[in-house]
Tab-separated table of C-alpha atoms in Angstrom:
chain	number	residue	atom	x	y	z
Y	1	UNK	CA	0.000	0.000	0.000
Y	2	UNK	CA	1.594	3.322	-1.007
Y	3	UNK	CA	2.188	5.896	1.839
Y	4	UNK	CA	-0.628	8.392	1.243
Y	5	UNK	CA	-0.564	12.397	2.297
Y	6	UNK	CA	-4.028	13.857	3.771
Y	7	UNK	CA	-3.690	17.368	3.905
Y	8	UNK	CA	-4.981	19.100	6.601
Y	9	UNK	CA	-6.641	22.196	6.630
Y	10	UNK	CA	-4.900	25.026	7.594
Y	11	UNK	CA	-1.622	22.802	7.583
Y	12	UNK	CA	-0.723	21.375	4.225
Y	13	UNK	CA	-0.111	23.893	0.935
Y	14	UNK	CA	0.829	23.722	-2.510
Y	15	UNK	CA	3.883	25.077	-2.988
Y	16	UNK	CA	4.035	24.106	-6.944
Y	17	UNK	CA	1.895	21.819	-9.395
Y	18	UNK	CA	2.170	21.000	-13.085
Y	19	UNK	CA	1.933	18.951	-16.207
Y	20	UNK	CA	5.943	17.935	-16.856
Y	21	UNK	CA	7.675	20.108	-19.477
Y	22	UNK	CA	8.430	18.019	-22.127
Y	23	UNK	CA	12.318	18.785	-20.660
Y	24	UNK	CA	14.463	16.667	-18.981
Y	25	UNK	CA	14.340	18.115	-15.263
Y	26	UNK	CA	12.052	20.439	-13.798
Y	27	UNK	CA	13.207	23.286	-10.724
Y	28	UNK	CA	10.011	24.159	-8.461
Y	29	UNK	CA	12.452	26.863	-6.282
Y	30	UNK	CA	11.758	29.127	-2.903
Y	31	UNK	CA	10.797	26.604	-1.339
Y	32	UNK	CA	9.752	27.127	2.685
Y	33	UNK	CA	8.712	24.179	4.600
Y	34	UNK	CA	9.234	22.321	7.571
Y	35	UNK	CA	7.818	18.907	5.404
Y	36	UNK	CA	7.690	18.197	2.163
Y	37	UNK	CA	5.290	15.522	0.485
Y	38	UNK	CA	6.313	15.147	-3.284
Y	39	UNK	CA	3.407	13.167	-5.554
Y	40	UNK	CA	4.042	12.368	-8.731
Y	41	UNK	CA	1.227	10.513	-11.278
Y	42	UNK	CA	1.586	8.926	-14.898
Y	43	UNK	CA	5.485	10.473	-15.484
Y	44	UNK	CA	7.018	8.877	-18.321
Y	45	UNK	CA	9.917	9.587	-20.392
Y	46	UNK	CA	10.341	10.113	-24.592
Y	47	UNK	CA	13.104	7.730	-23.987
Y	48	UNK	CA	10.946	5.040	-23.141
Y	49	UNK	CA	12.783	3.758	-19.729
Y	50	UNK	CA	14.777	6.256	-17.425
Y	51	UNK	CA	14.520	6.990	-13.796
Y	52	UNK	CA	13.368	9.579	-11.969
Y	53	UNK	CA	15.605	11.477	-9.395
Y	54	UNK	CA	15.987	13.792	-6.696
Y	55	UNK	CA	18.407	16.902	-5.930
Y	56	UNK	CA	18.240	19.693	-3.666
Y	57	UNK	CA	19.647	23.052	-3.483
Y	58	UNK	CA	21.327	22.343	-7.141
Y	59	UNK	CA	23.674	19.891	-5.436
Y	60	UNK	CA	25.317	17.573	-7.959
Y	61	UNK	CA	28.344	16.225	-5.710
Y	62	UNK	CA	28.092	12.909	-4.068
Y	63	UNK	CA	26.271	13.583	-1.347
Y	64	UNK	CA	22.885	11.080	-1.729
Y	65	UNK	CA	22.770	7.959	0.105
Y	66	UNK	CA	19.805	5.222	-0.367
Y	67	UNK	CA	19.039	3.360	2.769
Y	68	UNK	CA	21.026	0.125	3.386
Y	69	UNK	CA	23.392	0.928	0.541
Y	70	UNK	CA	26.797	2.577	1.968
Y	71	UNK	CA	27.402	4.203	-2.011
Y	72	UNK	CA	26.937	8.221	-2.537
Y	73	UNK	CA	25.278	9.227	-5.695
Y	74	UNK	CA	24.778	12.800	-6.958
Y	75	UNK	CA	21.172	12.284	-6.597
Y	76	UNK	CA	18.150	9.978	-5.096
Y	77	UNK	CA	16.660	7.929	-7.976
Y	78	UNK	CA	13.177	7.434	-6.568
Y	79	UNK	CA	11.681	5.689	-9.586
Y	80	UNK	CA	11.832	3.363	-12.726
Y	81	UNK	CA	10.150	5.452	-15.672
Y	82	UNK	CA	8.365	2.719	-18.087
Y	83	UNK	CA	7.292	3.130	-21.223
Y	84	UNK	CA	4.498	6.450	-22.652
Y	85	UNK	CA	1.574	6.161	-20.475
Y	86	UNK	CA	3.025	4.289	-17.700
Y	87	UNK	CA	1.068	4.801	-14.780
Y	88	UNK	CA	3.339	5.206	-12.152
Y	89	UNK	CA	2.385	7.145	-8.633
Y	90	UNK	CA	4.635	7.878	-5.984
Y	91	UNK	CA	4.858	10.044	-2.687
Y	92	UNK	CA	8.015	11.477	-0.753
Y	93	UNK	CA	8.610	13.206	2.598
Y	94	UNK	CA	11.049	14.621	3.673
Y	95	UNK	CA	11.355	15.554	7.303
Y	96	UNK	CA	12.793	19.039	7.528
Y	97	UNK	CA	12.164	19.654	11.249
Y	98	UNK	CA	15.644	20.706	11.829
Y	99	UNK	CA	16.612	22.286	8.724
Y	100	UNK	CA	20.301	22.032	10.041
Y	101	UNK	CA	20.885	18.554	10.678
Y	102	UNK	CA	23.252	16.700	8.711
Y	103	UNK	CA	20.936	14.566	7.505
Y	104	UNK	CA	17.831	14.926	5.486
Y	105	UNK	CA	15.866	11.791	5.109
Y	106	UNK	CA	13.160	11.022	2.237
Y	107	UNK	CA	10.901	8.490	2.458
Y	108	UNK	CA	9.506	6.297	-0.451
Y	109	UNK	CA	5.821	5.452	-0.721
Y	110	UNK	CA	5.677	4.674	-3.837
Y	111	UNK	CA	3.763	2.030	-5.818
Y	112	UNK	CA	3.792	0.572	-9.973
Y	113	UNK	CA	7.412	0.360	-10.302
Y	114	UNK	CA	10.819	0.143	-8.654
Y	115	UNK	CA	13.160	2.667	-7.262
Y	116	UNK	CA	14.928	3.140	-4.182
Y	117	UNK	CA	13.082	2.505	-0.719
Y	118	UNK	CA	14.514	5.820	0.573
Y	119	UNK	CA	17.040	7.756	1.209
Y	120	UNK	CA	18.891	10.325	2.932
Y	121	UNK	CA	20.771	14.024	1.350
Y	122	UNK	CA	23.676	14.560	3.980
Y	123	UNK	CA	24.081	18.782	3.798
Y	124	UNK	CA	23.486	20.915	6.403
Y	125	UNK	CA	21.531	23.279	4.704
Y	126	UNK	CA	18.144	23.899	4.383
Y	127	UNK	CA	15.873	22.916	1.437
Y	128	UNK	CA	14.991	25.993	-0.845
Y	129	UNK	CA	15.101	24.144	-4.222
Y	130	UNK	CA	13.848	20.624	-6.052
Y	131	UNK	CA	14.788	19.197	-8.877
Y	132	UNK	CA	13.121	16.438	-10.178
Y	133	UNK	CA	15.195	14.796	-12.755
Y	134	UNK	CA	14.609	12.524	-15.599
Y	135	UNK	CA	17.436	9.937	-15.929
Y	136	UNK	CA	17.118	9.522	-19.703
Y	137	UNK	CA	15.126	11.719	-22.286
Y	138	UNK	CA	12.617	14.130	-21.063
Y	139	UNK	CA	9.568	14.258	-19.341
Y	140	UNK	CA	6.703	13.400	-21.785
Y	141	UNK	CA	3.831	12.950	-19.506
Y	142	UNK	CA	2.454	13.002	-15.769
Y	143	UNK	CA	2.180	15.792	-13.431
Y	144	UNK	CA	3.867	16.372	-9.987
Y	145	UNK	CA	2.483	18.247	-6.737
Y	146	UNK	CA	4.740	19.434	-3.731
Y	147	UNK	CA	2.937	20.027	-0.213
Y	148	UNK	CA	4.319	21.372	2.300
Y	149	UNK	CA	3.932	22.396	5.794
C-alpha cells in the first residue's frame, strides 16, 4: 500500500503543481517548509525507460545515500520510468524539522514500479530548491504536486 498524504486544513499547501515540461528536469524553487510531500502521477519519459531522481539546493556532488546501501550518488533515484503512459504514482517526505541537521531523510511510498526505498541528502543546509530529474530523455507525460507544511 503506497504511503498516502491527507492534507490538513490550515496545515498542508501547494507550494508548486504541473503537467511535466516536455524537458528533462524540472526546478520548483523558494521553497519554505518544515515537510515536504512530493506526488508524482503517470510520469514517463520520450526515452521510453529512465529513472526519476531527486536533488536539492542544485547539489550535484556525491552527497545522496539510499538506505542500506553505503554508495553516494549525486542524486536519489526514486523511480523506474516505463514506457508512454506508464502509470506510475509515488509520494516522498522529507522531514525538515531541523533544517540544520546533517541529515535529510526522504521516504519512499511509492507504488507501480521500482526505485529506491529511501534515502537520505547529507548537507546541512536547508531545502529551498527541487529538482526532479529525468534519468534519460525528457519528461513526456504526468504531473507532480509538492505540499508542504
Amino acid at each position: 500500500m503506497a504511503l498516502q498524504v491527507v492534507p490538513t486544513p490550515g496545515q498542508w499547501r501547494t507550494i508548486a503543481s504541473a503537467s511535466f515540461p516536455g524537458a528533462s528536469s524540472v526546478t520548483i524553487s523558494s521553497v519554505e517548509a518544515s515537510r515536504i510531500a512530493i506526488l508524482i502521477q503517470g510520469v514517463s519519459a520520450s526515452a521510453g525507460s529512465s529513472t526519476l531522481a531527486l536533488q536539492f539546493n542544485g547539489d550535484t556532488a556525491s552527497n545522496y545515500y539510499r538506505f542500506a546501501d553505503t554508495g553516494a550518488s549525486t542524486s536519489l533515484v526514486i523511480a523506474q520510468i516505463g514506457t508512454a503512459g506508464s502509470a506510475y504514482f509515488s509520494s516522498y517526505i522529507v522531514e525538515l524539522a531541523d533544517t540544520t541537521a546533517p541529515v535529510k531523510p526522504l521516504l519512499n511510498g511509492g507504488a507501480n514500479g521500482t526505485g529506491d526505498s529511501g534515502g537520505m541528502w547529507r548537507n546541512t543546509s536547508k531545502i529551498t530548491s527541487i529538482t526532479l530529474r529525468s534519468g534519460a530523455g525528457n519528461f513526456d507525460a504526468g504531473t507532480y504536486t509538492i505540499l508542504g507544511i
